[in-house]
Amino acid sequence: GDGTATFASSVSAATGLNITGNGGFFNAANKFGIDVTSDGVTRFYANGSNATTQGSFEFHTLASNGSLDTVKLLISPTGAATFASSVNATGLQITDGLPIVQIKGTGSGLFGIKITDGSEVASFTYNSATGENRIGGVQSYSFPTFYSGGFERLRIATSGEASFASSVSINGA
């Protein structure tokens, strides 16, 4: 035949799954595919439910009996990645190497990090059109504080008043 196989139920592989070749996953609704390019790049495909809908990926963890099914990572059709974690856990942790999170955009606009609790409460953004770096609270009750040496050194109240924890030094004086 054409090198394809169709299974009526799940496939189990006791020693791993070996996938070679590329292509063949592009023209069907609700399909998932994996292939490998000739230069060794492994690609994952998630087709949408129709010709105008792209697929998405969910990564789940669960207990050995199938319970406790939890989505830990969702990659939406727009490319947005949502990490889910349990209470008091780190949603995104970078270790080893250079622990840098890089936010890279193209064009002119707003780039950055937004923190939410159901609504946006804080943002750390850069506007490439104006050059503005904005750090602060978005809601009326949010205020920034700056720490150094483990202690709060500067607080900017919601009124705009700045409070310094100790004396202010200008140019080292």
Coordinates of C-alpha atoms in Angstrom, one line a residue:
G1 CA 0.0 0.0 0.0
D2 CA 0.8 3.6 0.6
G3 CA 2.7 3.0 3.9
T4 CA -0.2 4.0 6.2
A5 CA -2.0 2.0 8.8
T6 CA -5.4 2.5 10.3
F7 CA -6.3 1.3 13.8
A8 CA -9.8 0.9 15.2
S9 CA -8.6 1.5 18.8
S10 CA -5.6 2.9 20.6
V11 CA -2.0 1.8 19.8
S12 CA 0.4 0.6 22.5
A13 CA 4.1 0.5 22.0
A14 CA 6.1 -1.2 24.7
T15 CA 9.5 0.1 23.6
G16 CA 8.6 3.5 22.1
L17 CA 7.1 4.9 19.0
N18 CA 9.3 5.3 15.9
I19 CA 8.2 7.9 13.4
T20 CA 10.0 8.5 10.2
G21 CA 9.2 10.6 7.1
N22 CA 7.2 13.7 6.8
G23 CA 3.9 15.0 5.6
G24 CA 0.4 13.5 5.2
F25 CA -1.4 15.2 8.1
F26 CA -2.6 18.4 6.4
N27 CA -6.0 17.7 4.8
A28 CA -8.3 16.3 7.3
A29 CA -10.4 17.7 10.2
N30 CA -9.7 16.8 13.8
K31 CA -6.4 15.0 13.1
F32 CA -3.1 15.0 15.0
G33 CA 0.2 14.2 13.3
I34 CA 3.9 13.9 14.0
D35 CA 6.6 13.9 11.4
V36 CA 10.3 14.3 11.1
T37 CA 12.0 16.4 8.4
S38 CA 15.1 15.3 6.5
D39 CA 17.2 17.6 8.7
G40 CA 16.0 16.0 12.0
V41 CA 13.2 18.5 13.1
T42 CA 10.3 16.8 14.8
R43 CA 7.0 18.5 14.0
F44 CA 3.6 18.2 15.7
Y45 CA 0.4 19.0 13.9
A46 CA -3.1 19.6 15.2
N47 CA -5.8 20.2 12.6
G48 CA -8.9 22.1 13.4
S49 CA -12.5 20.9 13.0
N50 CA -13.0 22.6 9.7
A51 CA -11.3 24.6 6.9
T52 CA -11.4 27.9 8.9
T53 CA -10.4 26.6 12.4
Q54 CA -6.8 25.8 13.4
G55 CA -6.1 23.1 16.0
S56 CA -4.6 23.5 19.5
F57 CA -2.6 21.4 21.9
E58 CA -3.4 20.4 25.5
F59 CA -0.8 18.6 27.6
H60 CA -2.4 16.7 30.5
T61 CA -1.2 15.0 33.6
L62 CA -3.2 12.3 35.5
A63 CA -3.0 9.6 38.1
S64 CA -2.2 6.0 37.0
N65 CA -5.9 5.1 37.3
G66 CA -6.9 7.9 34.9
S67 CA -8.2 10.2 37.6
L68 CA -7.0 13.7 38.4
D69 CA -6.9 14.7 34.7
T70 CA -5.4 18.2 34.7
V71 CA -4.4 20.4 31.7
K72 CA -0.9 21.7 32.5
L73 CA -0.2 23.4 29.2
L74 CA -2.5 24.7 26.5
I75 CA -1.2 26.1 23.2
S76 CA -4.1 27.9 21.4
P77 CA -4.5 28.4 17.7
T78 CA -3.2 31.9 18.1
G79 CA 0.0 30.6 19.5
A80 CA -0.7 31.7 23.1
A81 CA 0.6 29.3 25.7
T82 CA -1.2 28.9 29.0
F83 CA 0.6 27.2 31.8
A84 CA -1.5 25.8 34.7
S85 CA -0.1 24.8 38.0
S86 CA -1.3 23.8 41.4
V87 CA -1.6 26.2 44.3
N88 CA 1.7 27.7 45.5
A89 CA 3.5 26.2 42.5
T90 CA 5.6 27.9 39.9
G91 CA 3.7 28.3 36.6
L92 CA 6.8 28.9 34.6
Q93 CA 10.3 28.1 35.8
I94 CA 13.6 28.5 33.9
T95 CA 16.6 26.8 35.3
D96 CA 20.2 26.2 34.1
G97 CA 21.9 28.2 31.4
L98 CA 21.0 31.8 31.3
P99 CA 17.7 32.2 33.0
I100 CA 16.3 34.9 30.7
V101 CA 12.7 35.3 29.5
Q102 CA 12.8 37.2 26.3
I103 CA 9.7 38.8 24.9
K104 CA 10.2 39.4 21.2
G105 CA 7.8 41.2 19.0
T106 CA 7.8 42.6 15.5
G107 CA 6.5 45.9 14.3
S108 CA 5.3 48.8 16.4
G109 CA 3.2 48.3 19.5
L110 CA 3.0 47.2 23.1
F111 CA 5.1 44.3 24.3
G112 CA 5.5 43.0 27.9
I113 CA 4.1 41.0 30.8
K114 CA 0.6 41.5 32.3
I115 CA -0.4 40.0 35.6
T116 CA -4.0 39.3 36.2
D117 CA -6.3 38.0 39.0
G118 CA -9.4 37.9 36.8
S119 CA -8.7 41.4 35.6
E120 CA -5.4 43.1 34.8
V121 CA -3.7 44.3 38.0
A122 CA 0.0 45.0 37.0
S123 CA 2.0 45.4 33.9
F124 CA 5.6 45.6 32.8
T125 CA 5.4 46.8 29.2
Y126 CA 7.4 48.5 26.5
N127 CA 5.7 50.6 23.7
S128 CA 7.9 50.3 20.6
A129 CA 6.0 53.1 18.9
T130 CA 6.8 55.7 21.7
G131 CA 9.8 54.2 23.5
E132 CA 7.9 54.2 26.9
N133 CA 8.8 51.6 29.5
R134 CA 5.8 51.3 31.8
I135 CA 6.0 49.5 35.2
G136 CA 3.1 49.6 37.5
G137 CA -0.3 48.7 38.8
V138 CA -3.2 49.1 36.5
Q139 CA -6.1 49.0 39.0
S140 CA -6.9 51.9 41.3
Y141 CA -5.7 49.8 44.3
S142 CA -2.4 48.7 42.8
F143 CA 0.9 50.4 43.7
P144 CA 4.5 49.5 42.9
T145 CA 7.2 48.9 45.5
F146 CA 10.9 48.5 44.8
Y147 CA 13.2 46.3 46.9
S148 CA 16.9 46.2 47.4
G149 CA 18.9 44.0 49.8
G150 CA 15.7 42.3 50.9
F151 CA 14.0 45.5 52.1
E152 CA 11.5 47.8 50.6
R153 CA 13.3 50.9 49.5
L154 CA 10.7 52.8 47.5
R155 CA 6.9 52.8 47.4
I156 CA 4.8 54.9 45.0
A157 CA 1.3 55.2 46.5
T158 CA -1.8 55.3 44.4
S159 CA -1.9 59.0 45.0
G160 CA 1.5 59.3 43.2
E161 CA 3.4 60.1 46.4
A162 CA 6.8 58.5 46.6
S163 CA 8.1 57.2 49.9
F164 CA 11.7 56.2 50.4
A165 CA 12.7 53.9 53.2
S166 CA 16.0 55.7 53.9
S167 CA 17.9 58.7 52.8
V168 CA 18.1 59.5 49.1
S169 CA 21.5 59.6 47.5
I170 CA 21.9 61.5 44.2
N171 CA 25.0 60.7 42.1
G172 CA 26.5 58.9 45.1
A173 CA 26.5 62.0 47.3

